[in-house]
Coordinates of N, CA and C in Angstrom, one line a residue:
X872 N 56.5 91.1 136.9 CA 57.9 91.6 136.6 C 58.8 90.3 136.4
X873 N 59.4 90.3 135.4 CA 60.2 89.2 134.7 C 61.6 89.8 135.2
X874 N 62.3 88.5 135.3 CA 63.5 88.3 135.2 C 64.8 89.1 134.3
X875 N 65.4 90.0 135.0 CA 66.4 91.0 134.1 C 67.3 90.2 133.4
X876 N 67.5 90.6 132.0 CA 68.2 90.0 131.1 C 69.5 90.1 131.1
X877 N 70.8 89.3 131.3 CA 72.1 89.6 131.4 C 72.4 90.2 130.2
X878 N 73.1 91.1 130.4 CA 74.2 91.6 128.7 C 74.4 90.3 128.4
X879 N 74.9 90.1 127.3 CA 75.6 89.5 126.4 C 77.0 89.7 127.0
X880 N 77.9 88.2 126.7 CA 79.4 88.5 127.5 C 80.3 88.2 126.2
X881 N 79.5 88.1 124.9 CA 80.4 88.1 124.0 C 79.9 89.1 122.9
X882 N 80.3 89.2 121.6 CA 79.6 90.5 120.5 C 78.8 89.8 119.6
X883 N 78.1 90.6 118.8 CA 77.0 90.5 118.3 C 76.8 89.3 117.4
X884 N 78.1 89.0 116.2 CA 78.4 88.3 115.6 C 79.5 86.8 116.3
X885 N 79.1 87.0 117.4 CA 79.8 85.7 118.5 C 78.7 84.6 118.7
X886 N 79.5 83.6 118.9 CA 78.4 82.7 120.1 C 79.5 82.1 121.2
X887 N 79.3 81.6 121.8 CA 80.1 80.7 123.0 C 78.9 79.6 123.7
X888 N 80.1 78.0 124.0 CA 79.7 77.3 124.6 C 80.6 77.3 125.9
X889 N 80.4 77.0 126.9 CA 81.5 76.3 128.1 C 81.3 74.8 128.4
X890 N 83.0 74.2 128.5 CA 82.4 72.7 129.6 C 83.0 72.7 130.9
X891 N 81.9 72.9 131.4 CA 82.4 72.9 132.4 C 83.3 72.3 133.6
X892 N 82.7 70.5 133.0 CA 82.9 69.6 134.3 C 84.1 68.4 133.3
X893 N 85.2 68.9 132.1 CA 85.8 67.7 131.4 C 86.9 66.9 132.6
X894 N 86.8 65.8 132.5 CA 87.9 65.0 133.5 C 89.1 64.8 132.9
X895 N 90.1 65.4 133.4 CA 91.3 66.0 132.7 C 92.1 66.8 133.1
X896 N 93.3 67.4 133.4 CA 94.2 68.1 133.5 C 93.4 69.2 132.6
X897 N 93.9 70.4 133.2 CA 94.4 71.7 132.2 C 95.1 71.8 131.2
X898 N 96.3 71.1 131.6 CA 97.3 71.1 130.6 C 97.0 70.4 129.5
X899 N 96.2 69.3 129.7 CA 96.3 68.6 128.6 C 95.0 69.0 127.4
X900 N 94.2 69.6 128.4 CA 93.1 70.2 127.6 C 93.5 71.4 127.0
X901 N 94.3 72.0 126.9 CA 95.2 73.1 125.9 C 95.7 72.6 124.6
X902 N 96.6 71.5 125.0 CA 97.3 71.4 123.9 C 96.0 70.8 122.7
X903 N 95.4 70.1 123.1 CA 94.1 69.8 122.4 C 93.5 71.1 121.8
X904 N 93.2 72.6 122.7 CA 92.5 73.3 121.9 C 93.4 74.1 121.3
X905 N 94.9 74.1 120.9 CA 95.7 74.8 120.7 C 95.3 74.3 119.3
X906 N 94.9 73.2 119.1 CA 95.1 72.5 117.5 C 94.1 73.5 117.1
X907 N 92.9 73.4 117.8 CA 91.7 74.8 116.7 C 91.7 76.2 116.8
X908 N 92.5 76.8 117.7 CA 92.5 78.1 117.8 C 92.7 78.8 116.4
X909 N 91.9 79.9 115.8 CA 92.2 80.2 114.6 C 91.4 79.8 113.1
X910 N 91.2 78.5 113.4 CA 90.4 78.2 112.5 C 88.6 77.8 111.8
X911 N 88.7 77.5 110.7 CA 86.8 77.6 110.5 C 86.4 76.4 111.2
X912 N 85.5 76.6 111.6 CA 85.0 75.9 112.5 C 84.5 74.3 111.9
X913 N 84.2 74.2 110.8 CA 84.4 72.8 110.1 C 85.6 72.1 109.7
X914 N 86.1 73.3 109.7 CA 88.0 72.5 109.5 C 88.4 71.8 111.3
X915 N 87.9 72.8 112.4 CA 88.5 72.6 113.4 C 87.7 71.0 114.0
X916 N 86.6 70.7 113.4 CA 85.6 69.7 113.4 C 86.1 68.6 113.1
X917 N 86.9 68.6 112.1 CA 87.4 67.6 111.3 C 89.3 67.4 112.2
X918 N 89.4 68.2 112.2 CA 90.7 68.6 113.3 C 90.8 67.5 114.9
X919 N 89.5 67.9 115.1 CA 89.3 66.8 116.4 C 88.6 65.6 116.3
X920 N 88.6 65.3 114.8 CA 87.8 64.0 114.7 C 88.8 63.4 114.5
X921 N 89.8 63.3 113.5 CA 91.3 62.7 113.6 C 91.9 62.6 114.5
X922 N 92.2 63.6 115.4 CA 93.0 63.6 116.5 C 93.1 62.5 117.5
X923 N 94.2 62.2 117.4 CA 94.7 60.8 118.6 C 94.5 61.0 119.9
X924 N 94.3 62.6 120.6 CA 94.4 63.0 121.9 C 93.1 62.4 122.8
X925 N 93.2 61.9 123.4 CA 91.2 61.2 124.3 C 90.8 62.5 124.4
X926 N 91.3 63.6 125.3 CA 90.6 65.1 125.5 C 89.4 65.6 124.3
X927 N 90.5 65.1 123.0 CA 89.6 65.9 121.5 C 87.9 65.3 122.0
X928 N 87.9 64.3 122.0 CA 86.3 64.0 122.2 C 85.8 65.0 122.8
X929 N 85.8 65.2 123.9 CA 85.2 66.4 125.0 C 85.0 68.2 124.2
X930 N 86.1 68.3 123.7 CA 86.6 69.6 123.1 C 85.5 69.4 122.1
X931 N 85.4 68.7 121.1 CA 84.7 68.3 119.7 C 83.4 68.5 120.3
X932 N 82.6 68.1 121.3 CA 81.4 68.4 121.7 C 81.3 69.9 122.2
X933 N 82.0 70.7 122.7 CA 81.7 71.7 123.3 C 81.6 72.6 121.9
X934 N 82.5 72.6 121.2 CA 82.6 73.1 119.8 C 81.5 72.9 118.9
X935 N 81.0 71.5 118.9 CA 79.6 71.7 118.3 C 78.2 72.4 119.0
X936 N 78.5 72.2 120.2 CA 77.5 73.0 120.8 C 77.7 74.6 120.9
X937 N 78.8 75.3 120.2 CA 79.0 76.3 119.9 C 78.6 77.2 118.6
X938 N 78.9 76.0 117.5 CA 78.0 76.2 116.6 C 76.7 76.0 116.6
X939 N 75.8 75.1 117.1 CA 74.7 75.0 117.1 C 74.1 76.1 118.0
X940 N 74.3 76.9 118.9 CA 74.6 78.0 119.7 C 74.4 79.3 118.5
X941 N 75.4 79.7 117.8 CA 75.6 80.3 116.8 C 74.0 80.6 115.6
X942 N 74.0 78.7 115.5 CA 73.1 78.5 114.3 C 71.8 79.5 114.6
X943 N 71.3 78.5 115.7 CA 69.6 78.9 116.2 C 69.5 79.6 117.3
X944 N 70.7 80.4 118.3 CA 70.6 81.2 118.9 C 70.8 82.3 118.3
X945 N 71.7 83.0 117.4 CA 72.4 84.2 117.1 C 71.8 84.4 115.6
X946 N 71.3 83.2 114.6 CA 71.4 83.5 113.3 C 72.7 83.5 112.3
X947 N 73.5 83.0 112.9 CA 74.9 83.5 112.1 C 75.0 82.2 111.2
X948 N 75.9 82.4 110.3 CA 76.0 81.5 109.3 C 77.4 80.5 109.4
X949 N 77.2 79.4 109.2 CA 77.6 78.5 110.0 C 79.1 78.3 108.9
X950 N 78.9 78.6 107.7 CA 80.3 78.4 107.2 C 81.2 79.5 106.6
X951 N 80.6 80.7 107.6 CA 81.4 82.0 107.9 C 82.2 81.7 109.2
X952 N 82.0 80.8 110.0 CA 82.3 81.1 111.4 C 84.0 80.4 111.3
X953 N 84.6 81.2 112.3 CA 85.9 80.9 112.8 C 86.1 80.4 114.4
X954 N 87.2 79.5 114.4 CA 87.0 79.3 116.2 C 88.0 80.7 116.8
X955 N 87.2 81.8 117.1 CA 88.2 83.1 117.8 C 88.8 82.9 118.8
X956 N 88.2 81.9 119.8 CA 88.5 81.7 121.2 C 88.5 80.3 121.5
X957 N 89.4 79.8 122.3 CA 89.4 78.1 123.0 C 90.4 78.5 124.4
X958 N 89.4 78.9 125.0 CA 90.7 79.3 126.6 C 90.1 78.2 127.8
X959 N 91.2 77.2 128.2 CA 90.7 76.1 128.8 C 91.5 76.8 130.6
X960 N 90.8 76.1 131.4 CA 90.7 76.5 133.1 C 90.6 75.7 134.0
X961 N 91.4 75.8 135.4 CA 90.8 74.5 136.0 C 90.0 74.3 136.8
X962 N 88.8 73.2 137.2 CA 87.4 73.2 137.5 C 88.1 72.5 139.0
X963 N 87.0 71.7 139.8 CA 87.2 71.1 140.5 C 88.6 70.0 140.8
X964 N 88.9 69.6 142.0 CA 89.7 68.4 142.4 C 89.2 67.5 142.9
X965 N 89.1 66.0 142.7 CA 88.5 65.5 143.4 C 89.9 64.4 144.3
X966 N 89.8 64.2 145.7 CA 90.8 63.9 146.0 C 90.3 62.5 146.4
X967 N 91.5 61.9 146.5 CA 91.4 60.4 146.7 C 92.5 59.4 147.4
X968 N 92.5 58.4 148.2 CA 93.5 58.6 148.4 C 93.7 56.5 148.5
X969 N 95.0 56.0 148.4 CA 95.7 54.9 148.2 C 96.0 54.2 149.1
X970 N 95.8 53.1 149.7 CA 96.5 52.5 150.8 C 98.0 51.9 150.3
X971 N 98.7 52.5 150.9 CA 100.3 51.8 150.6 C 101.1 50.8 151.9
X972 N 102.5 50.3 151.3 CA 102.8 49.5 152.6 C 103.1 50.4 153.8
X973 N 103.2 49.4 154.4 CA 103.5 49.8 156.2 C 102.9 50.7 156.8
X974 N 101.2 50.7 156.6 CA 100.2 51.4 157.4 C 99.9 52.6 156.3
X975 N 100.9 53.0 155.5 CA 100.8 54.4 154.5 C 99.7 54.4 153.7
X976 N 99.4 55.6 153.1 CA 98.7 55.9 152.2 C 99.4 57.2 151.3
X977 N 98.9 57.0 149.7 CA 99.1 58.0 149.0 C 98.2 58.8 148.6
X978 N 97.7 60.4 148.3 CA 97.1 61.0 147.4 C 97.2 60.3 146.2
X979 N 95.5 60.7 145.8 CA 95.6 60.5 143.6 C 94.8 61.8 143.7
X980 N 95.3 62.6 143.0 CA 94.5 63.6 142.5 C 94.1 63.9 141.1
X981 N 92.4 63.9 141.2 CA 91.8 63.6 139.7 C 91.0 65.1 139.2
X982 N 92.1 65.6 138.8 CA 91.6 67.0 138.2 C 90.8 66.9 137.0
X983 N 89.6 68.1 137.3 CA 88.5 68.5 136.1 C 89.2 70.0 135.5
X984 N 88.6 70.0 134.3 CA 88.9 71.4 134.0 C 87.8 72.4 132.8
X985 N 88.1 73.1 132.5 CA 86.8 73.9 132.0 C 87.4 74.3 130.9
X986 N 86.2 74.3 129.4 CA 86.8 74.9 128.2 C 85.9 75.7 127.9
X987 N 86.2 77.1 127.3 CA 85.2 78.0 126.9 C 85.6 78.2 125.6
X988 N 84.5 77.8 124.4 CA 84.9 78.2 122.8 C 84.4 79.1 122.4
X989 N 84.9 80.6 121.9 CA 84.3 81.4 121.3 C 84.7 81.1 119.7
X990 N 82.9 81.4 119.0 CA 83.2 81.1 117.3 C 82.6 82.5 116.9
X991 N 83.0 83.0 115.8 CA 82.7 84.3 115.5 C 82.9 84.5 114.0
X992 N 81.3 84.6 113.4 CA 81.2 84.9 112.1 C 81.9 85.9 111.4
X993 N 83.0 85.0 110.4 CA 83.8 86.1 110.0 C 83.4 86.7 108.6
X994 N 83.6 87.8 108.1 CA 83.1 88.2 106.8 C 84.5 88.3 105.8
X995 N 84.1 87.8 105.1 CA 84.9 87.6 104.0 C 85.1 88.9 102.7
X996 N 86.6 89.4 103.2 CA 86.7 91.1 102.1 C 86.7 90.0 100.8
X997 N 85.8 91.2 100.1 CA 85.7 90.7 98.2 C 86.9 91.6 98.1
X998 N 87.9 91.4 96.9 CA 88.8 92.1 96.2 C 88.3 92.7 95.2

């Protein structure tokens, strides 16, 4: 007896990657995926290769592994796809802490956060 197969947590014409472990704020990993929400997934490629933000790097990988996800897991066609989904979360804290004057110490707190890309083959109405 094998292993029960989870449903699927996205639709048929979906793929999704997650990252789990990006070193980063939340916040900042939004405004990064706010740039691709919406768009074909080669434009949103090209979107975070320009991009000045450090975050884009991290986002840019999770996105290709969403297409590549799409490609040879699902069958979908790679220049139908749209980015449907980019909902970023926050993962771990790692705390740390500073020696300051007169016996003190400060907190540094080095937040991780999580990105989940959904791309979803869109079909194109003929007129």
């Amino acid at each position: 007896m094998g292993k029960a197969s989870s449903p699927r947590r996205v639709g048929d014409n979906e793929a999704l990657a997650v990252g789990n472990s990006i070193r980063g704020s939340a916040q900042k990993l939004n405004l990064v995926a706010q740039l691709i929400r919406g768009h074909k997934a080669g434009d949103a490629l090209n979107i975070l290769s320009f991009s000045k933000k450090a975050m884009a790097k991290d986002v840019s990988k999770v996105l290709a592994s969403a297409i590549a996800n799409a490609e040879n897991n699902h069958n979908l066609d790679v220049d139908a796809l749209i980015v449907h989904e980019a909902s970023v979360g926050k993962s771990i804290t790692m705390k740390r802490w500073k020696a300051r004057a007169r016996g003190r110490s400060a907190k540094i707190i080095k937040p991780f956060s999580r990105v989940r890309i959904v791309v979803r083959e869109h079909e194109e109405e003929e007129a």
